[in-house]
Amino acid sequence: MNILLIGSGGREHALAWAISASPLCDRLFIAPGNPGTAECGENVVIDIADHQALVAFCRLRAIGLVVVGPEGPLVAGIADDLAAAGIKVFGPSKAAARLEGSKGFTKEFCAEFGIPTASFGRFSDAASARAHVAAQGAPIVVKADGLAAGKGVVMAETLEEANDAIDMMFSGGLGAAGAEVVIEEWMIGEEASFFALCDGAHAIAMASAQDHKRAFDGDAGPNTGGMGAYSPTPVMTPEMEARVMAEVVRPTLAGMAKRGTPFKGVLFAGLMVTAQGPKLIEYNVRFGDPECEVLMPRLRSDIVPALIAACDGVLDQITLRWSELTALSVVLAAKGYPGQPEKGSVIRHIERAAAQDDVLVFHAGTKQAALDLVADGGRVLNVVGLGKTVGEAQRRAYSAVDLIDWPGGFCRRDIGWQAVQREQG
Ligand code: AMP
Ligand code: GLY
């Protein structure tokens, strides 16, 4: 079968790597892709916002399956338009993608279906939001309702910080995303991400991961899309995983089906493991980035039959096998990220890193410029190490990172620190 993958980041390189390894995959196309995905298939230049152009391409190339990487196209209804044209697509409909696209939607959904999450209020004007904060007290969490590229959450330790965040959002500081604001209880616990494949009626557990959102070592600096991740995460024991499936994932699937908007695709639950058990922080409706880069190297089963089963509603017939090894990814970002990343600096010797045992390198923001590979985005490369412990995976990843010659980039040197500390007792 010919497969079309939508997206251009490290997540998509990892997916392209896994999909292209399947005996079921004849030709793999990636739109628009990056220099890394070009090693797994054929990059194609199509405007992915132009759904009719995508439909035409799928017909021309006899595409049997479209896999959508990022959330933007899903929220824009790409899955609906492809499905309407009779094309099989892995990823939720626009209506189901609201689980990521609107925090207020998700909070109300959780309340209706008894899914554990922080208590909350939803506001469309500053005065009532301020009154709620005054009544609840600090610390408290203020969130923009819509997609705000990781900038829409303010953890307010004082009432003043909370009120400043409310004023910033309602005065248009985050554009349309802040037209509505959600105010939440500040939950205490350990964070973990959990991924489940869903077909509308059935869900199967994939694996857990832990991302590192701050830009600099010691979890300092501004929030980013993620500077590194590892999988699995020790807090997600088999017992906790079973609770997450029973208390969070399955009720979500049942609720979405009951509302007539069944969820198909990857459900990515951002969780807080609290003293009372797992609670949902937020949903995403696609693989995480850089989480996908640590999930795919651990997946022992062919991913393509699982993606097709998710489209066809027969995931109950699929079991996925996972490596016992830990995978740990380090993101190499261009200097200036997450603010104004510098573009165009030359990157050398990726092949030396990729040639190491138990190491994979996934491209994100790179570009081929004549004979040079250059930086062309904020997060530029992901270097993944595999090992029997988080410590071993971490050593492998960083020794490969050190073989790459890129003065224009930087990375965190402490990805996995909490789990390594735990291993060392
Ligand atoms: P979100 O964009 O909703 O995932 O939030 C970004 C980060 O803010 C999360 O990864 C958590 O670290 C933190 N966070 C969000 N909501 C809460 C909450 N209610 N309690 C504690 N931490 C939170
Ligand atoms: N790494 C977090 C995300 O993909 O949303």
Coordinates of C-alpha atoms and ligand atoms in Angstrom, one line a residue:
M1 CA 0.0 0.0 0.0
N2 CA 1.1 3.6 -0.6
I3 CA 1.1 5.8 2.4
L4 CA 1.1 9.6 2.8
L5 CA 2.4 11.1 6.1
I6 CA 1.6 14.7 6.9
G7 CA 4.0 16.9 8.8
S8 CA 7.7 18.0 8.9
G9 CA 9.1 17.6 12.4
G10 CA 11.0 15.1 14.4
R11 CA 7.8 13.3 15.2
E12 CA 7.2 12.8 11.5
H13 CA 10.8 11.5 10.9
A14 CA 10.3 8.9 13.6
L15 CA 6.9 7.9 12.1
A16 CA 8.4 7.8 8.6
W17 CA 11.2 5.6 10.0
A18 CA 8.7 3.2 11.6
I19 CA 6.2 3.2 8.7
S20 CA 8.9 2.6 6.0
A21 CA 10.1 -0.5 7.9
S22 CA 6.7 -2.2 7.4
P23 CA 6.5 -4.8 4.7
L24 CA 3.0 -3.4 4.0
C25 CA 4.3 -0.1 2.9
D26 CA 5.1 0.1 -0.8
R27 CA 5.8 3.8 -1.4
L28 CA 5.8 6.4 1.5
F29 CA 5.3 10.0 0.7
I30 CA 5.8 12.8 3.3
A31 CA 4.2 16.2 2.9
P32 CA 6.2 18.4 3.3
G33 CA 8.7 16.3 5.2
N34 CA 12.3 17.2 6.0
P35 CA 15.8 15.9 5.0
G36 CA 15.4 13.1 7.5
T37 CA 12.1 11.9 6.1
A38 CA 13.6 12.0 2.6
E39 CA 15.8 9.0 3.7
C40 CA 12.6 7.0 4.5
G41 CA 10.4 8.0 1.6
E42 CA 9.7 10.7 -0.9
N43 CA 9.0 14.3 0.3
V44 CA 6.3 16.1 -1.7
V45 CA 5.6 19.8 -1.9
I46 CA 1.8 20.2 -1.3
D47 CA 0.1 22.9 0.7
I48 CA -1.3 20.8 3.5
A49 CA -3.9 23.4 4.2
D50 CA -5.4 22.8 0.8
H51 CA -7.4 19.6 1.5
Q52 CA -8.6 19.3 -2.1
A53 CA -5.0 19.3 -3.3
L54 CA -4.3 16.5 -0.9
V55 CA -7.3 14.5 -2.1
A56 CA -6.1 14.9 -5.7
F57 CA -2.6 13.8 -4.7
C58 CA -4.0 10.7 -2.9
R59 CA -5.9 9.8 -6.0
L60 CA -2.9 10.3 -8.3
R61 CA -0.6 8.2 -6.2
A62 CA -3.2 5.6 -5.1
I63 CA -2.7 6.4 -1.4
G64 CA -4.2 3.7 0.8
L65 CA -3.6 5.4 4.1
V66 CA -3.0 9.0 5.2
V67 CA -1.3 9.5 8.6
V68 CA -1.6 13.0 10.1
G69 CA 1.3 14.0 12.4
P70 CA 0.5 17.5 13.8
E71 CA -2.6 18.8 15.5
G72 CA -3.1 21.9 13.3
P73 CA -4.4 20.1 10.2
L74 CA -6.6 17.8 12.5
V75 CA -8.2 20.8 14.2
A76 CA -8.7 22.3 10.7
G77 CA -10.7 19.1 9.6
I78 CA -8.2 17.4 7.4
A79 CA -9.5 13.9 8.5
D80 CA -13.1 14.9 7.7
D81 CA -12.2 16.1 4.2
L82 CA -10.1 13.0 3.3
A83 CA -12.7 10.6 4.8
A84 CA -15.4 12.4 2.8
A85 CA -13.4 11.7 -0.4
G86 CA -13.2 8.0 0.6
I87 CA -9.6 8.1 1.7
K88 CA -8.5 6.1 4.8
V89 CA -7.0 8.5 7.3
F90 CA -5.4 8.0 10.7
G91 CA -6.3 10.9 13.0
P92 CA -9.4 12.3 14.6
S93 CA -12.2 14.3 13.0
K94 CA -12.4 18.0 13.6
A95 CA -15.2 17.4 16.2
A96 CA -13.0 14.8 18.0
A97 CA -9.9 17.0 17.8
R98 CA -11.6 19.5 20.1
L99 CA -10.2 17.4 22.9
E100 CA -6.9 19.3 22.1
G101 CA -8.3 22.4 20.4
S102 CA -10.4 23.6 23.3
K103 CA -9.4 23.3 27.0
G104 CA -12.9 24.4 28.1
F105 CA -14.5 21.7 25.9
T106 CA -12.3 19.0 27.5
K107 CA -12.9 20.2 31.1
E108 CA -16.6 20.1 30.6
F109 CA -16.4 16.7 28.9
C110 CA -14.4 15.4 31.9
A111 CA -17.0 16.7 34.3
E112 CA -19.8 15.1 32.3
F113 CA -18.2 11.7 32.0
G114 CA -16.5 11.5 35.4
I115 CA -12.9 11.7 34.2
P116 CA -10.5 12.8 37.0
T117 CA -9.0 16.2 36.4
A118 CA -8.3 19.5 38.3
S119 CA -11.4 21.4 39.4
F120 CA -12.0 24.4 37.1
G121 CA -14.1 27.4 36.1
R122 CA -14.5 28.7 32.5
F123 CA -14.8 32.5 31.9
S124 CA -15.4 34.8 29.0
D125 CA -14.7 38.1 30.7
A126 CA -11.9 39.4 33.0
A127 CA -14.1 40.6 35.9
S128 CA -15.7 37.2 36.5
A129 CA -12.3 35.4 36.1
R130 CA -10.8 37.8 38.7
A131 CA -13.7 37.2 41.1
H132 CA -13.2 33.4 40.8
V133 CA -9.5 33.7 41.5
A134 CA -10.2 36.0 44.5
A135 CA -12.6 33.4 45.9
Q136 CA -10.3 30.4 45.3
G137 CA -6.9 31.9 46.3
A138 CA -3.4 31.2 45.0
P139 CA -1.6 29.2 43.9
I140 CA -3.9 28.7 40.9
V141 CA -3.5 27.9 37.1
V142 CA -4.7 30.3 34.4
K143 CA -5.1 28.9 30.9
A144 CA -6.1 30.3 27.5
D145 CA -8.9 28.2 26.0
G146 CA -7.5 27.7 22.5
L147 CA -4.2 26.6 20.9
A148 CA -1.5 29.0 22.1
A149 CA 1.7 27.1 21.0
G150 CA 2.7 26.2 24.5
K151 CA 2.3 29.7 25.9
G152 CA -1.2 29.5 27.1
V153 CA -0.6 28.2 30.6
V154 CA 0.3 30.5 33.6
M155 CA 1.1 28.7 36.9
A156 CA 0.3 31.6 39.2
E157 CA 1.8 31.4 42.6
T158 CA 0.2 34.6 43.8
L159 CA -3.2 36.4 43.2
E160 CA -1.3 39.2 41.5
E161 CA 0.3 36.8 38.9
A162 CA -3.1 35.2 38.3
N163 CA -4.8 38.6 37.7
D164 CA -1.9 39.7 35.4
A165 CA -2.4 36.5 33.4
I166 CA -6.2 37.1 33.2
D167 CA -5.7 40.7 32.0
M168 CA -3.0 39.6 29.4
M169 CA -5.3 37.0 27.9
F170 CA -8.4 39.1 27.8
S171 CA -6.5 42.0 26.3
G172 CA -5.6 39.9 23.4
G173 CA -2.0 38.9 24.5
L174 CA -2.5 35.4 23.0
G175 CA -4.8 36.4 20.1
A176 CA -8.1 34.5 19.7
A177 CA -6.8 31.7 21.9
G178 CA -7.3 33.9 25.0
A179 CA -10.9 35.0 24.2
E180 CA -12.0 32.4 26.8
V181 CA -10.0 31.5 29.9
V182 CA -10.0 28.4 32.1
I183 CA -9.0 28.6 35.7
E184 CA -7.9 25.4 37.4
E185 CA -6.9 24.0 40.8
W186 CA -3.0 23.6 40.9
M187 CA -2.5 19.8 41.2
I188 CA 0.5 18.3 43.0
G189 CA 2.1 15.1 41.8
E190 CA 4.4 13.7 39.2
E191 CA 3.7 14.3 35.5
A192 CA 3.7 11.6 32.9
S193 CA 2.4 11.3 29.3
F194 CA 0.5 8.3 28.2
F195 CA -0.4 7.3 24.7
A196 CA -3.3 5.1 23.5
L197 CA -4.3 4.1 20.0
C198 CA -8.1 4.5 19.5
D199 CA -10.5 3.3 16.8
G200 CA -13.7 5.1 18.1
A201 CA -14.8 2.1 20.1
H202 CA -11.7 0.3 21.4
A203 CA -8.4 1.7 22.9
I204 CA -5.1 -0.1 23.3
A205 CA -2.3 1.1 25.5
M206 CA 0.9 2.2 23.8
A207 CA 3.5 3.4 26.2
S208 CA 4.3 6.2 28.7
A209 CA 6.9 9.0 28.3
Q210 CA 8.2 12.0 30.1
D211 CA 8.9 15.2 28.3
H212 CA 11.1 18.2 29.5
K213 CA 9.4 21.4 28.6
R214 CA 11.8 24.0 29.9
A215 CA 14.6 25.3 27.7
F216 CA 17.5 25.0 30.1
D217 CA 19.1 22.6 32.5
G218 CA 17.5 22.1 35.9
D219 CA 14.1 22.8 34.4
A220 CA 14.9 26.5 34.1
G221 CA 14.1 29.0 31.4
P222 CA 11.1 29.5 29.1
N223 CA 8.6 26.7 28.1
T224 CA 9.3 25.0 24.8
G225 CA 7.7 22.3 22.7
G226 CA 9.9 19.8 24.5
M227 CA 13.7 19.6 24.8
G228 CA 13.9 15.8 25.3
A229 CA 12.0 12.8 26.5
Y230 CA 12.3 9.3 27.7
S231 CA 10.1 6.2 27.6
P232 CA 8.9 4.4 29.6
T233 CA 8.6 6.6 32.7
P234 CA 9.0 4.8 36.1
V235 CA 6.0 6.5 37.6
M236 CA 3.8 4.7 35.1
T237 CA 3.9 1.3 36.6
P238 CA 1.7 -1.5 35.1
E239 CA -0.9 -0.9 37.8
M240 CA -1.0 2.9 37.1
E241 CA -1.2 2.2 33.4
A242 CA -4.3 0.0 34.1
R243 CA -5.9 2.7 36.1
V244 CA -5.2 5.3 33.4
M245 CA -6.9 3.0 30.8
A246 CA -9.9 2.3 33.1
E247 CA -10.4 5.7 34.6
V248 CA -9.3 8.1 31.9
V249 CA -8.9 6.6 28.4
R250 CA -11.8 4.2 28.1
P251 CA -14.4 6.7 29.7
T252 CA -13.1 9.3 27.2
L253 CA -13.7 7.0 24.3
A254 CA -17.1 6.0 25.5
G255 CA -18.0 9.6 26.1
M256 CA -16.9 10.7 22.7
A257 CA -18.8 7.9 21.0
K258 CA -21.9 8.7 23.1
R259 CA -21.8 12.3 21.9
G260 CA -21.6 11.1 18.3
T261 CA -18.0 12.2 17.7
P262 CA -16.0 9.0 18.1
F263 CA -12.3 9.4 18.7
K264 CA -10.0 7.7 16.2
G265 CA -6.2 8.2 16.3
V266 CA -3.7 8.6 19.1
L267 CA -5.0 9.9 22.4
F268 CA -2.1 11.6 24.2
A269 CA -3.0 12.1 27.9
G270 CA -0.9 14.5 29.9
L271 CA -1.3 13.2 33.4
M272 CA -0.6 14.3 37.0
V273 CA -0.1 11.2 39.1
T274 CA -1.4 12.5 42.4
A275 CA -1.9 11.0 45.8
Q276 CA -5.5 10.2 44.7
G277 CA -4.4 8.6 41.5
P278 CA -4.0 9.7 37.9
K279 CA -5.7 13.0 36.9
L280 CA -5.8 14.5 33.4
I281 CA -4.0 17.7 32.8
E282 CA -4.8 17.9 29.1
Y283 CA -5.4 15.9 26.0
N284 CA -3.6 16.0 22.7
V285 CA -5.0 14.2 19.7
R286 CA -1.7 13.1 18.1
F287 CA 1.7 11.8 19.0
G288 CA 3.9 14.1 21.1
D289 CA 7.1 15.6 19.8
P290 CA 9.7 14.6 21.1
E291 CA 7.7 11.7 22.7
C292 CA 7.1 10.0 19.4
E293 CA 10.9 9.8 18.9
V294 CA 11.2 7.7 22.0
L295 CA 8.1 5.6 21.4
M296 CA 8.8 4.4 17.8
P297 CA 12.3 3.0 18.6
R298 CA 10.7 0.9 21.4
L299 CA 7.8 -0.4 19.2
R300 CA 8.6 -4.0 18.3
S301 CA 5.4 -4.6 16.3
D302 CA 4.7 -3.4 12.8
I303 CA 3.0 0.0 13.2
V304 CA 1.1 -0.1 9.9
P305 CA -1.5 -2.8 10.7
A306 CA -2.2 -1.0 14.0
L307 CA -2.8 2.3 12.2
I308 CA -5.1 0.6 9.7
A309 CA -7.0 -1.2 12.5
A310 CA -7.5 2.1 14.2
C311 CA -9.1 3.5 11.0
D312 CA -11.2 0.3 10.5
G313 CA -12.5 0.0 14.0
V314 CA -10.8 -3.4 14.7
L315 CA -8.1 -2.4 17.2
D316 CA -9.4 -5.1 19.5
Q317 CA -7.6 -7.6 17.2
I318 CA -4.2 -5.9 17.6
T319 CA -1.6 -6.4 20.2
L320 CA 1.5 -4.2 20.3
R321 CA 4.8 -5.5 21.6
W322 CA 7.3 -3.1 23.2
S323 CA 11.0 -3.3 23.9
E324 CA 12.0 -3.5 27.5
L325 CA 14.7 -0.9 26.8
T326 CA 14.4 2.7 27.7
A327 CA 14.7 5.2 24.9
L328 CA 15.9 8.7 25.7
S329 CA 15.9 11.6 23.2
V330 CA 17.9 14.8 23.4
V331 CA 16.7 17.8 21.3
L332 CA 19.3 19.9 19.7
A333 CA 17.9 23.4 19.2
A334 CA 19.1 26.4 17.3
K335 CA 20.6 29.1 19.5
G336 CA 17.8 31.6 20.3
Y337 CA 15.1 29.0 20.6
P338 CA 12.3 29.2 21.8
G339 CA 12.4 33.0 21.1
Q340 CA 14.1 33.8 17.8
P341 CA 16.1 30.7 16.6
E342 CA 19.0 31.5 14.3
K343 CA 18.6 29.9 10.9
G344 CA 21.2 28.8 8.4
S345 CA 24.1 27.5 10.6
V346 CA 25.8 24.5 9.2
I347 CA 25.5 21.1 11.0
R348 CA 28.2 18.4 10.5
H349 CA 28.8 14.8 11.3
I350 CA 25.3 13.6 12.0
E351 CA 26.3 10.4 10.3
R352 CA 28.9 9.8 13.0
A353 CA 26.3 10.1 15.7
A354 CA 23.8 7.9 13.8
A355 CA 26.5 5.2 13.3
Q356 CA 26.7 4.5 17.0
D357 CA 25.2 1.3 18.4
D358 CA 21.7 1.8 19.9
V359 CA 21.5 5.4 18.6
L360 CA 19.1 7.0 16.2
V361 CA 19.0 10.6 14.9
F362 CA 15.8 12.1 13.8
H363 CA 15.6 15.4 11.9
A364 CA 13.2 18.2 12.8
G365 CA 14.1 21.7 11.6
T366 CA 16.9 20.9 9.1
K367 CA 17.3 21.9 5.5
Q368 CA 19.6 20.8 2.7
A369 CA 21.3 23.9 1.3
A370 CA 23.6 22.9 -1.6
L371 CA 26.0 20.4 0.0
D372 CA 25.4 21.5 3.6
L373 CA 22.8 20.5 6.1
V374 CA 21.7 23.7 7.8
A375 CA 19.4 24.7 10.7
D376 CA 16.0 25.8 9.6
G377 CA 13.8 25.9 12.7
G378 CA 13.8 26.0 16.5
R379 CA 14.1 22.4 17.4
V380 CA 16.5 21.0 14.8
L381 CA 17.6 17.4 15.6
N382 CA 16.7 14.6 18.0
V383 CA 19.4 12.2 19.2
V384 CA 17.9 9.1 20.7
G385 CA 19.8 6.5 22.8
L386 CA 18.5 3.1 23.9
G387 CA 19.7 1.4 27.0
K388 CA 18.8 -1.1 29.8
T389 CA 18.4 1.8 32.2
V390 CA 17.6 5.5 31.8
G391 CA 21.2 6.1 32.8
E392 CA 22.6 3.9 30.0
A393 CA 20.2 5.4 27.4
Q394 CA 21.2 8.9 28.6
R395 CA 25.0 8.1 28.2
R396 CA 24.5 6.7 24.7
A397 CA 22.4 9.7 23.6
Y398 CA 24.9 12.3 24.9
S399 CA 28.0 10.5 23.6
A400 CA 26.3 10.6 20.2
V401 CA 25.3 14.3 20.7
D402 CA 29.0 15.0 21.3
L403 CA 30.0 13.7 17.9
I404 CA 27.8 16.3 16.1
D405 CA 29.6 19.4 15.1
W406 CA 27.1 22.3 15.3
P407 CA 28.3 25.5 17.0
G408 CA 25.0 27.1 16.2
G409 CA 23.0 24.8 18.4
F410 CA 22.5 23.9 22.1
C411 CA 20.8 21.2 24.1
R412 CA 20.0 20.4 27.7
R413 CA 22.6 18.2 29.3
D414 CA 20.2 16.7 31.9
I415 CA 17.4 15.0 30.0
G416 CA 16.1 12.1 32.3
W417 CA 17.7 13.5 35.5
Q418 CA 14.8 12.6 37.7
A419 CA 14.7 9.0 36.6
V420 CA 18.5 8.7 36.7
Q421 CA 18.4 10.0 40.3
R422 CA 15.8 7.5 41.1
E423 CA 17.9 4.6 39.6
Q424 CA 20.9 5.7 41.6
G425 CA 18.7 5.5 44.7
Ligands
AMP1 P1 -0.8 22.2 29.5 O1 -0.5 23.1 28.3 O2 -2.2 22.2 29.9 O3 -0.2 20.8 29.3 O4 0.0 22.7 30.7 C1 1.4 22.9 30.6 C2 2.1 22.5 31.9 O5 1.5 23.2 33.0 C3 1.8 21.0 32.3 O6 2.7 20.2 31.7 C4 1.9 21.0 33.8 O7 3.3 21.0 34.2 C5 1.4 22.4 34.1 N1 0.0 22.3 34.5 C6 -1.1 22.6 33.8 N2 -2.2 22.5 34.5 C7 -1.9 22.2 35.7 C8 -2.6 22.0 36.9 N3 -4.0 22.1 37.0 N4 -1.9 21.7 38.0 C9 -0.6 21.6 38.0 N5 0.2 21.8 36.9 C10 -0.5 22.1 35.8
GLY2 N1 6.0 17.4 23.7 C1 4.7 17.9 23.9 C2 3.8 17.9 22.8 O1 4.0 17.3 21.8 O2 2.7 18.5 22.9

